Short mmCIF file of C-alpha atoms and ligand atoms in Angstrom, two decimals:
data_model
loop_
_atom_site.label_atom_id
_atom_site.label_comp_id
_atom_site.label_asym_id
_atom_site.label_seq_id
_atom_site.Cartn_x
_atom_site.Cartn_y
_atom_site.Cartn_z
CA MET A 1 -154.90 -60.12 -74.20
CA LYS A 2 -152.62 -58.02 -72.12
CA ASN A 3 -155.22 -57.93 -69.33
CA ILE A 4 -155.71 -61.66 -69.42
CA THR A 5 -151.98 -62.25 -69.21
CA LEU A 6 -151.84 -59.87 -66.28
CA LEU A 7 -154.74 -61.68 -64.63
CA PHE A 8 -153.05 -65.05 -65.02
CA PHE A 9 -149.85 -63.59 -63.71
CA SER A 10 -151.62 -62.14 -60.67
CA VAL A 11 -153.37 -65.41 -59.90
CA LEU A 12 -150.08 -67.23 -60.13
CA VAL A 13 -148.26 -64.83 -57.87
CA PHE A 14 -151.11 -64.37 -55.42
CA GLY A 15 -151.85 -68.08 -55.35
CA PHE A 16 -148.24 -68.87 -54.64
CA SER A 17 -147.79 -66.28 -51.94
CA ALA A 18 -151.05 -67.23 -50.21
CA SER A 19 -150.08 -70.88 -49.95
CA GLY A 20 -146.53 -69.88 -49.08
CA GLN A 21 -147.86 -67.77 -46.24
CA ILE A 22 -149.94 -70.67 -44.93
CA LYS A 23 -146.85 -72.88 -44.91
CA ILE A 24 -144.88 -70.23 -43.07
CA ASN A 25 -147.66 -69.78 -40.53
CA LYS A 26 -147.64 -73.50 -39.94
CA LEU A 27 -143.92 -73.60 -39.65
CA PHE A 28 -143.83 -70.99 -36.92
CA LYS A 29 -147.13 -71.88 -35.29
CA ALA A 30 -145.45 -73.22 -32.17
CA GLY A 31 -143.90 -69.85 -31.51
CA GLY A 32 -147.15 -68.33 -30.31
CA ASP A 33 -147.60 -64.59 -30.39
CA LEU A 34 -143.93 -63.68 -30.78
CA ILE A 35 -143.87 -65.50 -34.10
CA ASN A 36 -142.42 -65.67 -37.51
CA ALA A 37 -139.46 -64.46 -39.47
CA PHE A 38 -141.38 -61.53 -40.93
CA THR A 39 -143.11 -60.32 -37.80
CA LEU A 40 -140.23 -60.91 -35.41
CA THR A 41 -139.91 -57.28 -34.39
CA ASP A 42 -137.18 -55.65 -32.36
CA ASP A 43 -139.65 -55.40 -29.48
CA ALA A 44 -140.27 -59.14 -29.61
CA VAL A 45 -136.53 -59.85 -29.63
CA ALA A 46 -136.05 -57.44 -26.73
CA GLU A 47 -138.79 -59.23 -24.80
CA MET A 48 -137.19 -62.60 -25.52
CA SER A 49 -133.80 -61.43 -24.36
CA ARG A 50 -135.33 -59.98 -21.19
CA ARG A 51 -136.94 -63.34 -20.47
CA ALA A 52 -133.70 -65.17 -21.20
CA VAL A 53 -131.80 -62.97 -18.72
CA LEU A 54 -134.49 -63.49 -16.08
CA ALA A 55 -134.25 -67.26 -16.63
CA LEU A 56 -130.45 -67.18 -16.34
CA ASP A 57 -130.66 -65.05 -13.19
CA SER A 58 -133.03 -67.58 -11.62
CA MET A 59 -130.83 -70.54 -12.62
CA ASN A 60 -127.62 -69.08 -11.20
CA LYS A 61 -126.43 -68.27 -7.72
CA ILE A 62 -126.08 -64.50 -7.68
CA ASP A 63 -123.34 -63.16 -5.44
CA THR A 64 -124.38 -60.52 -2.94
CA SER A 65 -121.13 -60.09 -1.00
CA ALA A 66 -117.49 -59.55 -1.93
CA TYR A 67 -117.81 -60.09 -5.71
CA ALA A 68 -120.93 -57.95 -5.91
CA LEU A 69 -119.28 -55.13 -3.93
CA ARG A 70 -116.21 -55.25 -6.15
CA LEU A 71 -118.24 -55.27 -9.35
CA ASP A 72 -120.32 -52.39 -8.04
CA SER A 73 -117.21 -50.32 -7.32
CA ILE A 74 -115.86 -51.06 -10.82
CA THR A 75 -119.08 -50.34 -12.69
CA LYS A 76 -120.81 -47.57 -10.75
CA ASP A 77 -119.62 -44.84 -13.13
CA LEU A 78 -119.93 -46.82 -16.38
CA SER A 79 -122.51 -45.69 -18.89
CA VAL A 80 -123.48 -46.29 -22.50
CA ASP A 81 -125.91 -44.10 -24.46
CA GLY A 82 -129.27 -45.82 -24.89
CA LEU A 83 -128.55 -48.66 -22.46
CA ASN A 84 -129.80 -48.89 -18.91
CA LEU A 85 -126.85 -50.86 -17.56
CA ASN A 86 -127.35 -53.29 -14.69
CA PHE A 87 -124.76 -55.73 -13.38
CA LYS A 88 -124.79 -59.04 -11.52
CA VAL A 89 -122.18 -61.67 -10.61
CA TYR A 90 -122.92 -65.35 -11.12
CA GLN A 91 -121.00 -67.65 -8.79
CA ARG A 92 -119.55 -69.97 -11.42
CA ASP A 93 -116.15 -71.47 -12.12
CA GLU A 94 -116.31 -70.75 -15.86
CA LEU A 95 -114.53 -67.76 -17.28
CA ASN A 96 -117.44 -66.01 -18.88
CA ALA A 97 -119.39 -62.79 -19.22
CA PHE A 98 -122.20 -61.60 -21.46
CA ALA A 99 -124.35 -58.57 -22.10
CA CYS A 100 -127.94 -58.31 -23.24
CA GLY A 101 -129.88 -55.73 -25.25
CA ASP A 102 -131.77 -54.49 -22.20
CA GLY A 103 -128.48 -53.37 -20.61
CA SER A 104 -128.06 -56.43 -18.38
CA VAL A 105 -124.42 -57.44 -17.98
CA ARG A 106 -123.53 -60.66 -16.19
CA ILE A 107 -120.02 -61.56 -15.02
CA TYR A 108 -118.99 -64.98 -13.73
CA SER A 109 -117.03 -64.99 -10.45
CA ALA A 110 -114.13 -67.02 -11.92
CA LEU A 111 -113.59 -64.30 -14.51
CA MET A 112 -113.44 -61.72 -11.74
CA ASP A 113 -110.79 -63.85 -9.98
CA ALA A 114 -108.71 -63.93 -13.16
CA MET A 115 -108.91 -60.26 -14.13
CA THR A 116 -107.88 -56.89 -12.74
CA ASN A 117 -110.53 -54.18 -12.43
CA ASP A 118 -109.41 -52.45 -15.63
CA GLU A 119 -109.40 -55.75 -17.53
CA LEU A 120 -112.95 -56.40 -16.36
CA VAL A 121 -114.05 -53.02 -17.68
CA ALA A 122 -112.46 -53.93 -21.02
CA ILE A 123 -114.33 -57.24 -21.14
CA ILE A 124 -117.58 -55.52 -20.16
CA GLY A 125 -116.94 -53.06 -23.00
CA HIS A 126 -116.31 -55.95 -25.39
CA GLU A 127 -119.59 -57.67 -24.41
CA ILE A 128 -121.53 -54.41 -24.72
CA GLY A 129 -119.93 -54.11 -28.15
CA HIS A 130 -121.73 -57.30 -29.20
CA VAL A 131 -124.99 -55.66 -28.09
CA ALA A 132 -124.27 -52.30 -29.74
CA ARG A 133 -123.45 -54.00 -33.04
CA ASN A 134 -126.54 -56.27 -32.85
CA ASP A 135 -124.48 -59.49 -32.70
CA ALA A 136 -126.26 -60.49 -29.50
CA LYS A 137 -129.68 -59.68 -30.92
CA ASN A 138 -129.06 -61.65 -34.11
CA SER A 139 -127.81 -64.62 -32.14
CA LEU A 140 -131.03 -64.65 -30.10
CA LYS A 141 -133.17 -64.14 -33.19
CA ASN A 142 -131.55 -67.07 -34.99
CA ALA A 143 -131.85 -69.31 -31.94
CA TYR A 144 -135.52 -68.45 -31.64
CA LEU A 145 -136.32 -69.03 -35.31
CA LYS A 146 -134.46 -72.33 -35.20
CA SER A 147 -136.27 -73.52 -32.08
CA ALA A 148 -139.65 -72.35 -33.44
CA ALA A 149 -139.09 -74.28 -36.66
CA GLU A 150 -137.96 -77.39 -34.79
CA SER A 151 -140.84 -77.43 -32.34
CA ALA A 152 -143.33 -76.73 -35.14
CA ALA A 153 -142.02 -79.71 -37.08
CA GLY A 154 -142.28 -81.87 -33.98
CA SER A 155 -145.61 -80.76 -32.59
CA VAL A 156 -147.73 -78.80 -35.04
CA SER A 157 -150.95 -80.23 -33.63
CA LYS A 158 -150.16 -79.42 -30.03
CA GLY A 159 -151.74 -76.00 -30.27
CA VAL A 160 -150.25 -72.57 -29.93
CA ALA A 161 -148.75 -71.58 -26.65
CA ALA A 162 -148.69 -67.80 -26.37
CA GLN A 163 -145.37 -68.08 -24.65
CA LEU A 164 -141.96 -69.61 -25.14
CA SER A 165 -141.73 -73.27 -24.33
CA GLN A 166 -139.19 -74.30 -21.71
CA SER A 167 -136.89 -75.79 -24.33
CA GLN A 168 -137.09 -72.64 -26.46
CA LEU A 169 -136.22 -70.55 -23.44
CA MET A 170 -133.22 -72.79 -22.77
CA GLU A 171 -132.03 -72.33 -26.34
CA LEU A 172 -132.31 -68.58 -25.91
CA THR A 173 -130.34 -68.60 -22.67
CA HIS A 174 -127.65 -70.59 -24.47
CA ALA A 175 -127.62 -68.12 -27.36
CA LEU A 176 -127.19 -65.32 -24.85
CA ALA A 177 -124.60 -66.75 -22.45
CA SER A 178 -122.65 -68.98 -24.85
CA ALA A 179 -122.97 -67.26 -28.21
CA GLN A 180 -120.21 -68.02 -30.69
CA TYR A 181 -119.35 -65.09 -32.90
CA SER A 182 -117.30 -64.76 -36.06
CA GLN A 183 -113.73 -63.52 -36.01
CA GLN A 184 -114.91 -60.26 -37.59
CA GLN A 185 -117.52 -59.79 -34.87
CA GLU A 186 -114.87 -60.42 -32.21
CA TYR A 187 -112.50 -57.87 -33.75
CA ALA A 188 -115.29 -55.28 -33.85
CA ALA A 189 -116.30 -55.97 -30.24
CA ASP A 190 -112.63 -55.60 -29.19
CA GLU A 191 -112.53 -52.20 -30.90
CA PHE A 192 -115.68 -51.21 -29.04
CA GLY A 193 -114.14 -52.44 -25.76
CA PHE A 194 -110.99 -50.41 -26.44
CA GLU A 195 -112.95 -47.21 -27.14
CA PHE A 196 -115.14 -47.94 -24.13
CA CYS A 197 -112.06 -48.05 -21.86
CA VAL A 198 -110.71 -44.81 -23.32
CA ARG A 199 -114.09 -43.08 -22.87
CA GLN A 200 -114.34 -44.23 -19.27
CA GLY A 201 -110.80 -43.05 -18.51
CA ILE A 202 -109.45 -46.60 -18.07
CA ASP A 203 -105.94 -47.79 -18.99
CA PRO A 204 -105.90 -48.04 -22.83
CA TYR A 205 -103.89 -51.27 -22.51
CA ALA A 206 -106.71 -52.93 -20.53
CA MET A 207 -108.28 -54.57 -23.62
CA TYR A 208 -104.85 -55.82 -24.73
CA ASN A 209 -104.08 -57.17 -21.24
CA ALA A 210 -107.46 -58.89 -20.92
CA LEU A 211 -107.17 -60.57 -24.34
CA THR A 212 -103.61 -61.69 -23.65
CA LYS A 213 -104.76 -63.29 -20.41
CA LEU A 214 -107.78 -64.96 -22.04
CA SER A 215 -105.61 -66.30 -24.82
CA GLN A 216 -103.15 -67.80 -22.30
CA LEU A 217 -105.97 -69.25 -20.21
CA SER A 218 -107.56 -70.83 -23.28
CA LYS A 219 -104.36 -72.82 -23.89
CA LYS A 220 -104.28 -74.29 -20.38
CA PRO A 221 -105.10 -78.00 -20.32
CA GLY A 222 -108.35 -78.59 -18.50
CA ALA A 223 -109.41 -74.96 -18.84
CA HIS A 224 -113.16 -74.77 -18.35
CA ALA A 225 -114.89 -74.41 -21.66
CA SER A 226 -116.58 -71.06 -21.94
CA ALA A 227 -117.76 -68.88 -24.77
CA LEU A 228 -115.12 -66.32 -23.90
CA LEU A 229 -112.26 -68.86 -24.14
CA GLN A 230 -113.77 -70.82 -27.02
CA ALA A 231 -113.43 -67.77 -29.22
CA PHE A 232 -109.67 -68.25 -28.94
CA SER A 233 -109.68 -71.95 -29.73
CA THR A 234 -112.21 -71.84 -32.57
CA HIS A 235 -110.68 -68.89 -34.42
CA PRO A 236 -107.12 -69.66 -35.53
CA ASP A 237 -106.11 -66.00 -35.69
CA SER A 238 -107.33 -65.08 -32.23
CA ASP A 239 -103.87 -64.22 -30.91
CA LYS A 240 -103.87 -61.34 -33.38
CA ARG A 241 -106.71 -59.78 -31.40
CA ALA A 242 -104.42 -58.82 -28.53
CA GLU A 243 -101.75 -57.46 -30.89
CA LYS A 244 -104.30 -55.26 -32.64
CA MET A 245 -105.36 -53.78 -29.30
CA LYS A 246 -101.75 -53.20 -28.28
CA ALA A 247 -101.14 -51.30 -31.53
CA LYS A 248 -104.17 -49.10 -30.84
CA ALA A 249 -103.01 -48.34 -27.30
CA ASP A 250 -99.46 -47.58 -28.53
CA GLU A 251 -100.92 -45.23 -31.11
CA LEU A 252 -102.93 -43.41 -28.45
CA GLN A 253 -99.84 -42.98 -26.29
CA HIS A 254 -97.96 -41.13 -29.05
ZN1 ZN B 1 -116.87 -61.60 -28.05
#
């Protein structure tokens, strides 16, 4: 009797999981070989982020003169364990910057106009903080799973493309360059940026100064919407971010 019960139980469980697996395969079919929630490995996410950066690089005008020279002079001695940092400037009038898991860091020219060198290092540190704490990776992962589910629902019969569709790639670039993070994630990235400045021998008030500036800029009417500024308008307590960084710098001074 016990064996029969066990058998029934097994059939139930196995039967359920087999059909569940088929549904899941269908759901993520459109994602090709990078696929589904269970097999979406770190390598696959790294490959997706690499492709997203390449796509963004090809869609933007990359500065090769004054901005590039300045960024090079600011960043030539920066390093982070485990990341092969590389930097580029996009000629854009949005105040924005982002970092990617492969060590790519992209700064928009308007942000360089608005910030001092030390403040730029602080912002670079903040963005790398999102990478170090996996915020950036999770944002990409979620965007991919969402786009895979959507395209599967829309075009299951279209066959499996062993690569990202153009629209999926666009969603990934958006998740990379315009990710919206929680207030907790922003606080943690600020902490990382602060420590980053201290480690690189930069003014410990640089993170405070950069956040103060961003907060003021976000209140300007007609300010260009950017992920960096949106963090201040979407999180009501964002002004506290600068104060926290000031307290940390004060503490270090004493
Ligand atoms: Zn952030």
